[in-house]
Short mmCIF file of C-alpha atoms in Angstrom, two decimals:
data_model
loop_
_atom_site.label_atom_id
_atom_site.label_comp_id
_atom_site.label_asym_id
_atom_site.label_seq_id
_atom_site.Cartn_x
_atom_site.Cartn_y
_atom_site.Cartn_z
CA UNK C 1309 29.10 32.70 -25.55
CA UNK C 1310 25.88 32.66 -27.95
CA UNK C 1311 26.19 34.88 -30.86
CA UNK C 1312 23.49 36.68 -33.14
CA UNK C 1313 23.74 38.70 -36.12
CA UNK C 1314 21.81 41.44 -37.37
CA UNK C 1315 21.43 43.04 -41.14
CA UNK C 1316 21.72 46.82 -41.42
CA UNK C 1317 21.65 48.85 -44.50
CA UNK C 1318 21.82 52.50 -45.41
CA UNK C 1319 18.46 53.97 -45.66
CA UNK C 1320 19.55 57.09 -47.99
CA UNK C 1321 22.39 58.12 -49.62
CA UNK C 1322 23.32 60.64 -47.00
CA UNK C 1323 23.94 57.30 -44.87
CA UNK C 1324 26.53 56.31 -47.52
CA UNK C 1325 27.93 59.74 -47.24
CA UNK C 1326 28.75 59.57 -43.71
CA UNK C 1327 30.84 56.35 -44.35
CA UNK C 1328 32.34 57.55 -47.80
CA UNK C 1329 32.83 61.25 -47.47
CA UNK C 1330 34.17 61.47 -51.16
CA UNK C 1331 30.86 60.29 -52.40
CA UNK C 1332 29.16 63.34 -51.80
CA UNK C 1333 31.16 64.98 -54.50
CA UNK C 1334 30.21 62.18 -57.21
CA UNK C 1335 27.12 62.01 -59.29
CA UNK C 1336 24.46 60.20 -57.60
CA UNK C 1337 24.13 57.56 -60.52
CA UNK C 1338 28.02 56.82 -59.82
CA UNK C 1339 27.26 56.47 -55.88
CA UNK C 1340 24.51 54.12 -56.53
CA UNK C 1341 26.49 51.91 -58.93
CA UNK C 1342 29.49 51.92 -56.69
CA UNK C 1343 27.30 50.82 -53.61
CA UNK C 1344 25.99 47.90 -55.75
CA UNK C 1345 29.39 46.44 -56.22
CA UNK C 1346 30.26 46.53 -52.49
CA UNK C 1347 30.07 43.14 -50.67
CA UNK C 1348 28.24 42.91 -47.46
CA UNK C 1349 30.64 43.46 -44.47
CA UNK C 1350 31.15 42.82 -40.93
CA UNK C 1351 30.30 46.60 -39.76
CA UNK C 1352 30.52 45.95 -35.74
CA UNK C 1353 30.93 43.76 -32.88
CA UNK C 1354 28.09 44.13 -30.16
CA UNK C 1355 29.14 43.11 -26.51
CA UNK C 1356 27.88 43.67 -23.03
CA UNK C 1357 24.18 42.25 -23.42
CA UNK C 1358 23.38 40.53 -20.23
CA UNK C 1359 19.85 39.15 -19.15
CA UNK C 1360 18.31 39.83 -16.04
CA UNK C 1361 18.81 35.78 -15.78
CA UNK C 1362 22.59 36.52 -15.76
CA UNK C 1363 22.97 34.97 -19.43
CA UNK C 1364 25.55 36.93 -21.68
CA UNK C 1365 25.53 37.15 -25.54
CA UNK C 1366 27.23 38.93 -28.06
CA UNK C 1367 26.52 39.76 -31.74
CA UNK C 1368 27.54 41.55 -34.95
CA UNK C 1369 25.92 44.10 -37.21
CA UNK C 1370 26.30 42.83 -41.02
CA UNK C 1371 26.26 45.80 -43.38
CA UNK C 1372 24.33 45.30 -46.53
CA UNK C 1373 25.39 47.98 -49.05
CA UNK C 1374 22.03 48.79 -50.66
CA UNK C 1375 19.86 51.83 -49.96
CA UNK C 1376 16.10 51.55 -49.07
CA UNK C 1377 15.23 52.90 -52.58
CA UNK C 1378 17.54 50.07 -54.42
CA UNK C 1379 16.20 47.17 -52.16
CA UNK C 1380 12.87 48.29 -53.45
CA UNK C 1381 13.90 49.06 -56.87
CA UNK C 1382 16.25 46.44 -57.95
CA UNK C 1383 15.40 43.24 -59.69
CA UNK C 1384 14.18 41.29 -56.79
CA UNK C 1385 16.34 38.31 -57.43
CA UNK C 1386 19.57 40.43 -57.36
CA UNK C 1387 18.49 42.02 -53.99
CA UNK C 1388 17.58 38.44 -52.35
CA UNK C 1389 21.09 37.20 -53.55
CA UNK C 1390 22.81 39.96 -51.77
CA UNK C 1391 20.77 39.60 -48.79
CA UNK C 1392 21.57 35.92 -48.62
CA UNK C 1393 25.12 36.67 -48.83
CA UNK C 1394 25.05 38.98 -45.90
CA UNK C 1395 23.32 36.27 -43.81
CA UNK C 1396 25.73 33.59 -44.83
CA UNK C 1397 28.36 36.08 -43.54
CA UNK C 1398 26.39 35.94 -40.29
CA UNK C 1399 26.77 32.14 -40.45
CA UNK C 1400 30.69 32.46 -40.91
CA UNK C 1401 31.03 34.74 -38.20
CA UNK C 1402 29.42 32.13 -35.77
CA UNK C 1403 25.95 33.39 -35.50
CA UNK C 1404 23.04 31.18 -34.10
CA UNK C 1405 20.41 33.33 -35.44
CA UNK C 1406 20.24 36.38 -37.86
CA UNK C 1407 17.83 39.23 -37.76
CA UNK C 1408 16.80 41.22 -41.10
CA UNK C 1409 16.96 44.97 -40.50
CA UNK C 1410 14.79 47.61 -42.16
CA UNK C 1411 14.00 47.15 -45.74
CA UNK C 1412 15.71 43.68 -45.89
CA UNK C 1413 12.75 42.22 -43.66
CA UNK C 1414 9.93 43.56 -46.32
CA UNK C 1415 11.36 42.71 -49.60
CA UNK C 1416 9.83 39.91 -51.43
CA UNK C 1417 7.95 37.24 -49.17
CA UNK C 1418 9.38 38.94 -45.82
CA UNK C 1419 12.21 36.68 -45.17
CA UNK C 1420 10.83 33.20 -46.17
CA UNK C 1421 13.18 32.64 -49.25
CA UNK C 1422 16.05 34.02 -47.57
CA UNK C 1423 15.66 31.55 -44.84
CA UNK C 1424 15.33 28.67 -47.01
CA UNK C 1425 19.04 29.33 -48.20
CA UNK C 1426 20.93 29.48 -45.00
CA UNK C 1427 21.42 27.13 -42.20
CA UNK C 1428 20.65 29.25 -39.16
CA UNK C 1429 17.19 30.58 -38.15
CA UNK C 1430 15.95 33.84 -39.28
CA UNK C 1431 13.62 36.67 -37.92
CA UNK C 1432 12.45 40.12 -38.93
CA UNK C 1433 11.84 41.24 -35.22
CA UNK C 1434 8.55 42.41 -36.23
CA UNK C 1435 6.76 40.65 -33.44
CA UNK C 1436 8.49 42.71 -30.67
CA UNK C 1437 8.29 45.60 -33.07
CA UNK C 1438 4.24 45.24 -32.78
CA UNK C 1439 4.63 44.77 -28.90
CA UNK C 1440 6.50 48.08 -28.43
CA UNK C 1441 4.45 50.10 -30.93
CA UNK C 1442 1.25 49.31 -28.90
CA UNK C 1443 2.86 49.95 -25.59
CA UNK C 1444 3.99 53.22 -26.63
CA UNK C 1445 0.85 54.24 -27.93
CA UNK C 1446 -1.15 53.08 -25.04
CA UNK C 1447 1.22 55.22 -23.04
CA UNK C 1448 1.16 58.12 -25.05
CA UNK C 1449 -2.43 58.20 -25.32
CA UNK C 1450 -3.01 58.41 -21.45
CA UNK C 1451 -0.51 61.24 -21.21
CA UNK C 1452 -2.60 63.09 -23.92
CA UNK C 1453 -5.63 62.41 -21.91
CA UNK C 1454 -7.41 59.93 -24.62
CA UNK C 1455 -9.54 57.09 -23.22
CA UNK C 1456 -8.98 54.01 -25.63
CA UNK C 1457 -12.43 52.85 -25.60
CA UNK C 1458 -13.59 56.13 -26.90
CA UNK C 1459 -11.05 56.67 -29.59
CA UNK C 1460 -10.66 56.19 -33.28
CA UNK C 1461 -7.25 54.44 -34.23
CA UNK C 1462 -5.71 54.83 -37.74
CA UNK C 1463 -3.39 52.06 -38.95
CA UNK C 1464 -1.49 53.25 -41.74
CA UNK C 1465 0.02 50.25 -43.74
CA UNK C 1466 -2.73 48.10 -42.19
CA UNK C 1467 -2.25 45.05 -44.64
CA UNK C 1468 1.39 44.55 -43.88
CA UNK C 1469 2.66 42.22 -41.44
CA UNK C 1470 3.15 44.86 -38.59
CA UNK C 1471 -0.15 46.76 -39.41
CA UNK C 1472 -2.36 43.70 -39.55
CA UNK C 1473 -0.84 42.60 -36.13
CA UNK C 1474 -1.28 46.05 -34.53
CA UNK C 1475 -5.10 46.10 -35.79
CA UNK C 1476 -5.96 42.50 -34.49
CA UNK C 1477 -4.48 43.61 -31.10
CA UNK C 1478 -6.02 46.87 -30.72
CA UNK C 1479 -9.42 45.95 -31.79
CA UNK C 1480 -10.43 44.84 -28.43
CA UNK C 1481 -9.08 48.40 -27.03
CA UNK C 1482 -10.56 51.05 -29.31
CA UNK C 1483 -14.08 52.36 -30.30
CA UNK C 1484 -13.34 52.45 -34.17
CA UNK C 1485 -10.53 51.36 -36.47
CA UNK C 1486 -9.56 53.17 -39.91
CA UNK C 1487 -7.53 51.03 -41.98
CA UNK C 1488 -5.35 52.46 -44.83
CA UNK C 1489 -3.12 50.76 -47.42
CA UNK C 1490 -2.84 50.42 -51.02
CA UNK C 1491 -4.98 47.65 -52.14
CA UNK C 1492 -8.77 48.00 -51.39
CA UNK C 1493 -9.47 44.09 -51.95
CA UNK C 1494 -6.79 43.42 -48.91
CA UNK C 1495 -8.41 46.01 -46.69
CA UNK C 1496 -11.77 44.82 -47.29
CA UNK C 1497 -10.52 41.26 -46.27
CA UNK C 1498 -8.85 42.71 -43.05
CA UNK C 1499 -12.04 44.55 -42.27
CA UNK C 1500 -13.96 41.47 -42.43
CA UNK C 1501 -11.57 39.51 -40.28
CA UNK C 1502 -11.75 42.17 -37.49
CA UNK C 1503 -15.47 42.30 -37.66
CA UNK C 1504 -15.62 38.80 -37.24
CA UNK C 1505 -13.45 38.88 -34.01
CA UNK C 1506 -15.58 41.72 -32.88
CA UNK C 1507 -18.86 42.52 -34.27
CA UNK C 1508 -19.34 45.61 -32.23
CA UNK C 1509 -16.10 47.35 -33.61
CA UNK C 1510 -16.52 50.01 -36.14
CA UNK C 1511 -14.19 49.55 -38.93
CA UNK C 1512 -13.49 51.72 -41.68
CA UNK C 1513 -10.96 51.53 -44.84
CA UNK C 1514 -9.65 54.07 -47.36
CA UNK C 1515 -6.91 54.69 -49.55
CA UNK C 1516 -6.75 58.26 -48.61
CA UNK C 1517 -4.46 58.94 -45.51
CA UNK C 1518 -5.19 62.74 -45.53
CA UNK C 1519 -8.84 61.96 -45.07
CA UNK C 1520 -8.25 59.24 -42.48
CA UNK C 1521 -6.20 61.57 -40.46
CA UNK C 1522 -9.05 64.06 -39.84
CA UNK C 1523 -11.08 61.34 -38.03
CA UNK C 1524 -8.21 59.73 -35.87
CA UNK C 1525 -7.25 60.51 -32.22
CA UNK C 1526 -4.60 57.91 -32.25
CA UNK C 1527 -2.13 56.76 -35.39
CA UNK C 1528 0.09 53.86 -35.82
CA UNK C 1529 1.89 54.10 -39.02
CA UNK C 1530 4.26 51.18 -40.90
CA UNK C 1531 3.66 51.58 -44.30
CA UNK C 1532 6.98 50.61 -45.80
CA UNK C 1533 6.83 53.48 -48.06
CA UNK C 1534 10.17 55.21 -49.33
CA UNK C 1535 8.75 58.49 -48.82
CA UNK C 1536 6.82 60.24 -45.72
CA UNK C 1537 3.12 59.66 -46.08
CA UNK C 1538 1.96 61.83 -43.15
CA UNK C 1539 2.43 65.56 -43.34
CA UNK C 1540 1.14 68.45 -40.95
CA UNK C 1541 -2.12 69.12 -42.40
CA UNK C 1542 -5.42 67.13 -41.65
CA UNK C 1543 -4.13 65.84 -38.11
CA UNK C 1544 -6.44 66.36 -35.14
CA UNK C 1545 -5.36 68.51 -32.46
CA UNK C 1546 -3.96 66.33 -29.67
CA UNK C 1547 -3.40 63.42 -31.83
CA UNK C 1548 -0.72 60.91 -31.01
CA UNK C 1549 1.08 59.52 -33.74
CA UNK C 1550 3.25 56.38 -33.39
CA UNK C 1551 5.77 55.86 -36.32
CA UNK C 1552 7.25 52.45 -36.58
CA UNK C 1553 8.40 52.73 -40.28
CA UNK C 1554 11.76 52.94 -41.49
CA UNK C 1555 12.18 55.32 -43.53
CA UNK C 1556 9.82 57.46 -41.28
CA UNK C 1557 6.34 57.76 -42.34
CA UNK C 1558 5.80 61.03 -40.31
CA UNK C 1559 7.56 63.84 -42.20
CA UNK C 1560 9.76 65.95 -39.76
CA UNK C 1561 7.83 68.89 -40.62
CA UNK C 1562 5.09 67.62 -38.51
CA UNK C 1563 6.99 68.09 -35.37
CA UNK C 1564 8.06 71.56 -36.31
CA UNK C 1565 4.75 72.94 -37.57
CA UNK C 1566 2.31 71.30 -35.23
CA UNK C 1567 2.99 71.80 -31.63
CA UNK C 1568 -0.32 70.40 -30.69
CA UNK C 1569 0.44 66.81 -31.66
CA UNK C 1570 2.42 64.02 -30.05
CA UNK C 1571 4.68 62.04 -32.38
CA UNK C 1572 6.43 59.44 -31.14
CA UNK C 1573 9.03 56.66 -32.29
CA UNK C 1574 7.68 53.15 -32.33
CA UNK C 1575 10.02 50.26 -31.34
CA UNK C 1576 12.93 51.91 -29.52
CA UNK C 1577 13.89 49.82 -26.47
CA UNK C 1578 16.41 49.53 -23.48
CA UNK C 1579 18.94 46.76 -23.68
CA UNK C 1580 19.62 45.01 -20.49
CA UNK C 1581 23.48 45.06 -19.55
CA UNK C 1582 26.21 47.64 -20.47
CA UNK C 1583 25.59 46.95 -24.32
CA UNK C 1584 28.36 48.41 -26.89
CA UNK C 1585 27.14 48.42 -30.23
CA UNK C 1586 30.43 49.78 -31.61
CA UNK C 1587 28.18 51.56 -34.11
CA UNK C 1588 26.28 54.66 -34.37
CA UNK C 1589 22.71 54.36 -35.62
CA UNK C 1590 21.24 57.41 -34.08
CA UNK C 1591 20.12 56.50 -30.49
CA UNK C 1592 21.38 56.85 -27.29
CA UNK C 1593 23.77 54.40 -25.70
CA UNK C 1594 22.18 51.24 -24.54
CA UNK C 1595 18.98 51.61 -26.79
CA UNK C 1596 17.88 49.64 -29.67
CA UNK C 1597 15.35 49.09 -32.36
CA UNK C 1598 12.79 46.31 -30.97
CA UNK C 1599 13.53 44.34 -34.19
CA UNK C 1600 17.25 44.19 -32.85
CA UNK C 1601 16.21 43.16 -29.47
CA UNK C 1602 13.99 40.48 -30.60
CA UNK C 1603 16.95 38.85 -32.30
CA UNK C 1604 18.83 39.35 -29.03
CA UNK C 1605 15.88 37.81 -26.90
CA UNK C 1606 15.95 34.57 -29.12
CA UNK C 1607 19.40 34.35 -28.72
CA UNK C 1608 19.23 34.77 -25.10
CA UNK C 1609 16.52 31.96 -25.19
CA UNK C 1610 18.87 29.65 -27.52
CA UNK C 1611 15.99 29.72 -29.99
CA UNK C 1612 18.36 28.36 -32.88
CA UNK C 1613 16.20 25.45 -34.20
CA UNK C 1614 13.33 27.56 -36.11
CA UNK C 1615 12.60 30.79 -37.88
CA UNK C 1616 10.48 33.22 -36.13
CA UNK C 1617 8.66 36.46 -37.50
CA UNK C 1618 8.58 35.73 -40.91
CA UNK C 1619 6.15 36.25 -43.88
CA UNK C 1620 3.17 38.32 -44.30
CA UNK C 1621 1.37 37.41 -41.10
CA UNK C 1622 2.59 37.99 -37.72
CA UNK C 1623 1.01 35.74 -35.14
CA UNK C 1624 -0.68 37.36 -32.25
CA UNK C 1625 0.72 34.73 -29.90
CA UNK C 1626 4.40 35.47 -30.84
CA UNK C 1627 3.79 39.31 -30.20
CA UNK C 1628 2.67 38.23 -26.70
CA UNK C 1629 5.57 35.81 -26.40
CA UNK C 1630 8.00 38.54 -27.00
CA UNK C 1631 6.42 40.62 -24.46
CA UNK C 1632 6.86 37.92 -21.91
CA UNK C 1633 10.57 37.31 -23.05
CA UNK C 1634 11.06 41.23 -22.79
CA UNK C 1635 9.96 41.03 -18.99
CA UNK C 1636 12.27 37.97 -18.24
CA UNK C 1637 15.18 39.34 -19.70
CA UNK C 1638 15.04 43.01 -18.90
CA UNK C 1639 14.15 44.66 -22.21
CA UNK C 1640 11.94 47.56 -21.55
CA UNK C 1641 10.41 50.56 -23.83
CA UNK C 1642 12.85 53.40 -23.81
CA UNK C 1643 10.11 56.03 -22.91
CA UNK C 1644 8.54 57.99 -25.42
CA UNK C 1645 10.98 59.57 -28.14
CA UNK C 1646 10.89 61.47 -31.18
CA UNK C 1647 13.77 62.62 -33.58
CA UNK C 1648 16.05 60.26 -31.45
CA UNK C 1649 15.33 62.32 -28.17
CA UNK C 1650 13.40 61.49 -25.12
CA UNK C 1651 10.08 63.56 -24.84
CA UNK C 1652 9.72 65.08 -21.14
CA UNK C 1653 6.74 65.28 -19.13
CA UNK C 1654 6.89 68.97 -19.39
CA UNK C 1655 6.91 68.81 -23.14
CA UNK C 1656 3.91 66.48 -23.34
CA UNK C 1657 2.15 68.90 -21.19
CA UNK C 1658 2.72 71.87 -23.30
CA UNK C 1659 1.67 69.88 -26.25
CA UNK C 1660 -1.61 68.95 -24.68
CA UNK C 1661 -2.18 72.58 -23.43
CA UNK C 1662 -1.59 73.61 -26.97
CA UNK C 1663 -4.09 71.06 -28.35
CA UNK C 1664 -6.91 72.02 -25.75
CA UNK C 1665 -6.32 75.65 -26.73
CA UNK C 1666 -6.86 74.79 -30.43
CA UNK C 1667 -9.86 72.67 -29.80
CA UNK C 1668 -11.53 75.39 -27.69
CA UNK C 1669 -10.79 77.79 -30.48
CA UNK C 1670 -12.74 75.58 -32.83
CA UNK C 1671 -16.03 75.57 -30.60
#
């Protein structure tokens, strides 16, 4: 049976405390040092994945004991060395391909240097992440009464691999795009690229997330920041916010304090078959991140001869291909979700009603 592996890591110290309860009583500096010393481990055996075609596969979660903050702040050479060691473990357990999860997919050159050091293909899973983020945003927009052709879309982290691909693919659907990132030169280049594609598209860019939020009905956020960037203030009533980032770009307080906006988690899909992850990463049985699902789909396709979603540029053609592979094998969007729970039609109707009330009060 063909096998895959997927690299996971703790996002925060709280994830470490769940595994090592004694660590919660220790100073943070001691915990951070302890984590750096732990080698990568086989964290779980994944079974029960079965395509609509009848093909079955299995896989493994490989645990990389570094938090998101450590991956971003430790010397790059040391971080890459540890990720490569995790990928070597994936080879040892018989995986034909390995997926880079969470911050292992964004560090350095987004997987290119890692792929050079191992003998099996590597993917970040970002192509299918883009596909599901767009699908979820479009679905949520319809439910909230937005017409894409009349809407402004804000892309946070627009010059990153996911944000850029989202911008390119949504450019034909929306009236206006606002791009937010940290580098003004890269933003200007992306704006030029988008307007060359579609001269009639209105494109603006800024470094100021709060300012941009005031103008957008739709938001897709994939910044790669360690701290939340989007807070309850400045968001338009009735806005749809699709959060693709890990850790989250949209603060938890937005859902608590703004009952007039719809926050959804991007990139959560149903996996075909009776999958058992033997690991709790916070989602209902049978569901997974889209980046994990891309690794599974490539395994089902027996794509063991070349790397896939690597580097700073995601090809639109690959995003479209993952959509086709998802249909072929039976992967699909796991509805609309927030805070690891499904959002019901009644909840969406109530959010829409509150938004309409607030808009009327402004008139």
